[in-house]
Amino acid sequence: MDIFNNLFPGLYDWINALLHDWFKGAMPADVESVLVSAIMALIVAISAILFMVLMVLIMIWLERKNAARIQDRVGPNRVGPYGLLQPIADTIKMLIKEDIVPTNADKLVHLLAPLVAMAPAVLALAVVPFGKGMTPVDLNIGLLFMIAVGSIGVVGIFMAGYGSNNKYSLLGGMRGVAQVVSYEVPQVLTVVTVILLSGSMSLVKIVDAQGGWFGLQWNILALPVGLIAFVIFYICALAEVNRSPFDLIEGESEIVAGFFTEYSGMKWGLFYLAEYFNFFIVCMFGATLFLGGWQGPILPGWLWLIIKTYALVWLGMWIRMTLPRFRVDQLMKFAWKVLVPVALANLLLTSILIGVYNGIGF
Amino acid sequence: MTADQFLTNVVFFLLAAVALVGAIFAVTLKNLVRSALGLILSFMAVAGIYFVLEAEFIAIVQVLIYVGAISILILFAIMLTRALMSGAESSNNSQWIGAAAIAALLFGALGAIVLGTNWHAAQNALKGDLIVKLGTELVTTYVLPFEAVSLLLLAALIGAFVIARE
Amino acid sequence: MIPLQYFLLLGAAMFCLGLYGALARRNAIAILIGIELMLNAVNINLVAFWRYIKPANPAFELAGQVFALFVITLAAAEAGIGLALVIAIYRSRDTVNVEDVNLMKW
Amino acid sequence: MLDRYGLVGIFAVMALIFPVIPLLMAWVVRPKKPNKTKSTTYECGLAFEDFPEQAQNVWVQFRVQYYIFALLFVVFDIEVVFLYPWAVAYDSLGLFALVEMVAFLGILILALAYAWRKGLLEWV
């Protein structure tokens, strides 16, 4: 199993050595080392993005199949075996659709909005521990990096709403921002619980701390606080990426399609892609923070992370197919009157329990 | 200069240019939403500058608070006041030439002081886990300002509620 | 190593741009944007000094970073109150133009 | 600097480049046949120009609730920024750290309680 576990780090070392051999003597030593690390960084970034694109394509297919199963339909079954190539057909369709920009839109902001929505999703990949020795950058504050980068996305939602110059877009955009920021508060509060349990903000160290009991010492099992924290985190994650039942910013029966209304073609496709990217990433962080990340018995680490992430993704799909949409007042009330107090209480309980456990001055 | 240092310089100049261009957008554009977006661009570039200074915690806090929170506050306030539909009139007031002169003079003076001073500066070696140190110092050395921050936020929140409520 | 002066010059330039914005703009929110820029420039200086200049007392090793944190907090409180005032003025006088808000002017 | 954060920088550059690629691809292959009706603002299938002057202005007057929730969010965000280093260092600190943090949080819980009592958390 070590072969599979070390597959990607081994590949990295091999390419690194190859490049060093290649450039040796052709240039001064300092230029060479900078050039090689830049190329390696580029390779890491591109492979992370390609991995995500693949995962998202699978996820879109899975979502459509799942929805069909729950609603007693067949789902996509024409393109490829079991409709597996359906996401690719969707992509091609989006590529050849005309791009319509309303005449009185703020054209620059309208164009930049999907880019701003998409960019944080890619940037967040920089700190994910994909497996043993497979973290692109082990930042000391990786957890805070992930939260901060995630909070840039709301600017994209606002830009889309404002840039379209349309009532429904503006309303959807403003509601979206209000919703996302409201649910960010309990999320960031509940993540403090994880820091207290692991004693670090480095995602690598957080995963390492969950390695006991044959890789099953997960934060979610630190009862009762871990479980409460996980539930809050997951609810907030669904709301942050605007998944049902929190998808009322694009509620097509109320405000047409929210900030999507004036978007078409690939610009709309980018929003769609960003939504799935964000959902996958937030599930990946959920798996990293609460379900032990890549830790697990027998199977290689990166496979464990994928399995755990898909478990969370599937849970989200199930919830989406089962629950009706919230009303906007219920949504805000739920965030501020239920989640925030519970998160605060959970935080206090955790710090007291840890204090008792460590016997600090008690 | 080694390649590493050269590249660091390039990164710094790029970020500084973006920060200043964003700032210029923020203070000159007539459309207030665009001006706020320029401000956000400037904030992002400054976060990059903090990364160059290896103050990663401050860099991330910059993104989290300035980009993620304060700019949202500003954008909401703009949307609440219809401020950007000001039509044909100029976005500057009558004293803008004087303001530009004062700003230019101040920049000249500050630049002369910065370049004329011998700073005895050298990059400090970073050792140990800065976050742990920061967390410890917040509740020991800086405990008074730390609790004062909490009071300040409470006062700001209640004050703003009272002022803004319908 | 990038000289300290570069950071200080960047901070000075940003501060002056913010000052220009705060003095020259007509819209109250634009003035607040200028003030945010000025506070940001101060923060650049604080963090640069933290990185480049060693305090005589090692207990204040992190002073630059801690003060940058406090400045950020202050900026948020200032923006919160300031924008609330702007909204209140807009509601009662239907304008955010500082030249029209002269009730308290002597 | 680069050895620690170079990769973050590369990811940031890629984050800017990656979304541009599909847009460029679409720009190459897609049709472009704009007409006047197609590029009007969407208004539930009605012609936008036929609207009275007031309805053509898309500027909706938003309620102050939006601002109040944003303000609450800003305050709690800042509070959390101070919580994070404290939580990392918590293991090595004593009881006083817990007491100080409870005081810090307590003051902000007062703010939340105030907003709750005054009915500011209601979205009506």
XYZ file of N, CA, C and O in Angstrom, chain B residues 65-66 70 73 143-161 163, chain C residues 36 39 66-82, chain D residues 71-72 74-76 78-79 82 103-112 114:
248
model
N -11.121 40.685 6.968
C -11.836 41.832 7.519
C -12.074 42.898 6.460
O -13.194 43.345 6.247
N -11.013 43.304 5.772
C -11.199 44.399 4.826
C -11.976 43.958 3.592
O -12.985 44.556 3.234
N -15.501 44.729 5.665
C -15.684 46.177 5.611
C -16.168 46.614 4.234
O -17.038 47.475 4.102
N -19.768 46.110 3.950
C -20.458 47.187 4.671
C -20.571 48.429 3.784
O -21.642 49.036 3.666
N -3.381 42.647 27.283
C -4.717 42.242 27.717
C -5.660 43.433 27.838
O -6.847 43.324 27.518
N -5.132 44.598 28.221
C -6.006 45.756 28.386
C -6.565 46.238 27.045
O -7.783 46.364 26.898
N -5.697 46.495 26.043
C -6.267 46.848 24.737
C -7.181 45.762 24.180
O -8.179 46.061 23.517
N -6.868 44.514 24.490
C -7.656 43.397 23.995
C -9.088 43.468 24.521
O -10.062 43.346 23.756
N -9.233 43.718 25.812
C -10.584 43.840 26.361
C -11.229 45.150 25.910
O -12.440 45.215 25.705
N -10.381 46.173 25.711
C -10.927 47.447 25.251
C -11.517 47.316 23.850
O -12.525 47.942 23.528
N -10.884 46.457 23.026
C -11.399 46.220 21.678
C -12.825 45.707 21.758
O -13.715 46.141 21.020
N -13.041 44.798 22.696
C -14.363 44.218 22.847
C -15.389 45.301 23.199
O -16.487 45.351 22.636
N -15.001 46.195 24.133
C -15.896 47.288 24.499
C -16.129 48.225 23.329
O -17.249 48.674 23.090
N -15.033 48.493 22.574
C -15.151 49.379 21.420
C -16.149 48.815 20.417
O -17.020 49.536 19.902
N -16.044 47.516 20.171
C -16.951 46.902 19.210
C -18.389 46.962 19.710
O -19.311 47.245 18.940
N -18.569 46.714 21.012
C -19.918 46.791 21.580
C -20.482 48.193 21.395
O -21.620 48.370 20.939
N -19.645 49.198 21.730
C -20.111 50.579 21.622
C -20.436 50.922 20.172
O -21.475 51.528 19.885
N -19.548 50.494 19.255
C -19.765 50.803 17.844
C -21.058 50.159 17.362
O -21.860 50.778 16.653
N -21.275 48.904 17.772
C -22.444 48.171 17.302
C -23.720 48.832 17.794
O -24.626 49.147 17.008
N -23.777 49.103 19.121
C -25.011 49.681 19.671
C -25.208 51.088 19.122
O -26.316 51.472 18.739
N -24.098 51.845 19.021
C -24.202 53.185 18.460
C -24.749 53.166 17.051
O -25.684 53.906 16.713
N -24.204 52.272 16.229
C -24.647 52.211 14.844
C -26.097 51.750 14.759
O -26.867 52.255 13.937
N -26.490 50.814 15.633
C -27.891 50.375 15.651
C -28.812 51.551 15.918
O -29.795 51.775 15.220
N -28.241 54.703 15.599
C -28.235 55.739 14.562
C -29.003 55.291 13.335
O -29.793 56.034 12.764
N -10.560 54.939 4.883
C -10.143 53.532 4.956
C -8.767 53.356 4.316
O -7.915 52.629 4.816
N -6.069 54.548 6.715
C -5.799 53.593 7.791
C -5.003 52.403 7.264
O -4.113 51.870 7.938
N 0.455 43.407 16.491
C -0.692 43.588 17.379
C -1.355 44.927 17.094
O -2.589 45.024 17.015
N -0.526 45.967 16.877
C -1.130 47.265 16.623
C -1.821 47.301 15.276
O -2.865 47.937 15.139
N -1.268 46.585 14.295
C -1.965 46.498 13.015
C -3.346 45.875 13.220
O -4.350 46.335 12.652
N -3.415 44.842 14.058
C -4.711 44.207 14.353
C -5.670 45.218 14.970
O -6.845 45.301 14.582
N -5.163 46.001 15.936
C -6.040 46.971 16.586
C -6.484 48.046 15.596
O -7.631 48.501 15.651
N -5.583 48.441 14.688
C -5.975 49.451 13.696
C -7.069 48.905 12.801
O -8.032 49.614 12.468
N -6.961 47.623 12.421
C -8.000 47.026 11.578
C -9.342 47.048 12.312
O -10.386 47.419 11.758
N -9.299 46.699 13.598
C -10.526 46.732 14.397
C -11.121 48.135 14.424
O -12.329 48.330 14.229
N -10.237 49.094 14.631
C -10.669 50.480 14.691
C -11.285 50.916 13.365
O -12.315 51.593 13.344
N -10.653 50.492 12.285
C -11.167 50.855 10.960
C -12.577 50.308 10.788
O -13.454 50.986 10.247
N -12.795 49.080 11.265
C -14.118 48.490 11.122
C -15.139 49.254 11.943
O -16.235 49.561 11.462
N -14.778 49.603 13.190
C -15.711 50.340 14.039
C -16.019 51.698 13.428
O -17.180 52.129 13.381
N -14.977 52.326 12.895
C -15.151 53.651 12.282
C -16.081 53.559 11.067
O -16.999 54.366 10.900
N -15.845 52.538 10.234
C -16.686 52.382 9.051
C -18.126 52.101 9.465
O -19.065 52.656 8.888
N -18.304 51.260 10.492
C -19.653 50.922 10.931
C -20.424 52.147 11.373
O -21.542 52.400 10.908
N -19.813 52.947 12.247
C -20.487 54.150 12.753
C -20.655 55.179 11.640
O -21.724 55.752 11.450
N -19.577 55.392 10.882
C -19.621 56.415 9.837
C -20.706 56.138 8.826
O -21.498 57.014 8.479
N -23.369 44.759 9.638
C -22.635 45.297 10.784
C -22.392 44.217 11.832
O -21.278 44.066 12.351
N -23.451 43.442 12.134
C -23.301 42.329 13.074
C -22.212 41.378 12.590
O -21.360 40.930 13.354
N -19.649 42.028 10.607
C -18.313 42.613 10.729
C -17.809 42.470 12.159
O -16.677 42.032 12.408
N -18.684 42.796 13.121
C -18.256 42.760 14.521
C -17.875 41.337 14.927
O -16.839 41.107 15.557
N -18.697 40.352 14.536
C -18.376 38.987 14.928
C -17.145 38.467 14.207
O -16.365 37.692 14.752
N -14.517 40.205 13.411
C -13.339 40.737 14.094
C -13.098 40.004 15.395
O -11.973 39.649 15.736
N -14.192 39.734 16.103
C -14.073 38.996 17.347
C -13.382 37.658 17.106
O -12.486 37.247 17.843
N -9.637 37.661 16.788
C -8.896 37.629 18.046
C -8.977 36.260 18.708
O -8.084 35.854 19.443
N -14.678 36.973 29.317
C -15.018 38.390 29.435
C -15.159 39.022 28.051
O -16.121 39.746 27.772
N -14.207 38.712 27.180
C -14.219 39.255 25.815
C -15.493 38.858 25.083
O -16.190 39.695 24.495
N -15.797 37.545 25.147
C -16.990 37.051 24.468
C -18.245 37.597 25.129
O -19.205 37.963 24.443
N -18.202 37.677 26.482
C -19.382 38.122 27.210
C -19.840 39.493 26.766
O -21.038 39.719 26.564
N -18.873 40.393 26.556
C -19.221 41.750 26.136
C -19.915 41.720 24.777
O -20.891 42.423 24.537
N -19.430 40.818 23.896
C -20.051 40.760 22.573
C -21.392 40.046 22.607
O -22.287 40.356 21.824
N -21.524 39.086 23.538
C -22.825 38.433 23.678
C -23.859 39.466 24.130
O -25.018 39.420 23.726
N -23.398 40.436 24.953
C -24.277 41.544 25.341
C -24.811 42.256 24.100
O -25.990 42.574 24.022
N -23.894 42.487 23.131
C -24.309 43.166 21.903
C -25.369 42.351 21.184
O -26.391 42.881 20.723
N -25.141 41.039 21.095
C -26.101 40.172 20.416
C -27.430 40.196 21.160
O -28.506 40.298 20.549
N -28.577 42.567 23.024
C -29.212 43.871 22.792
C -29.973 43.855 21.470
O -31.137 44.255 21.390
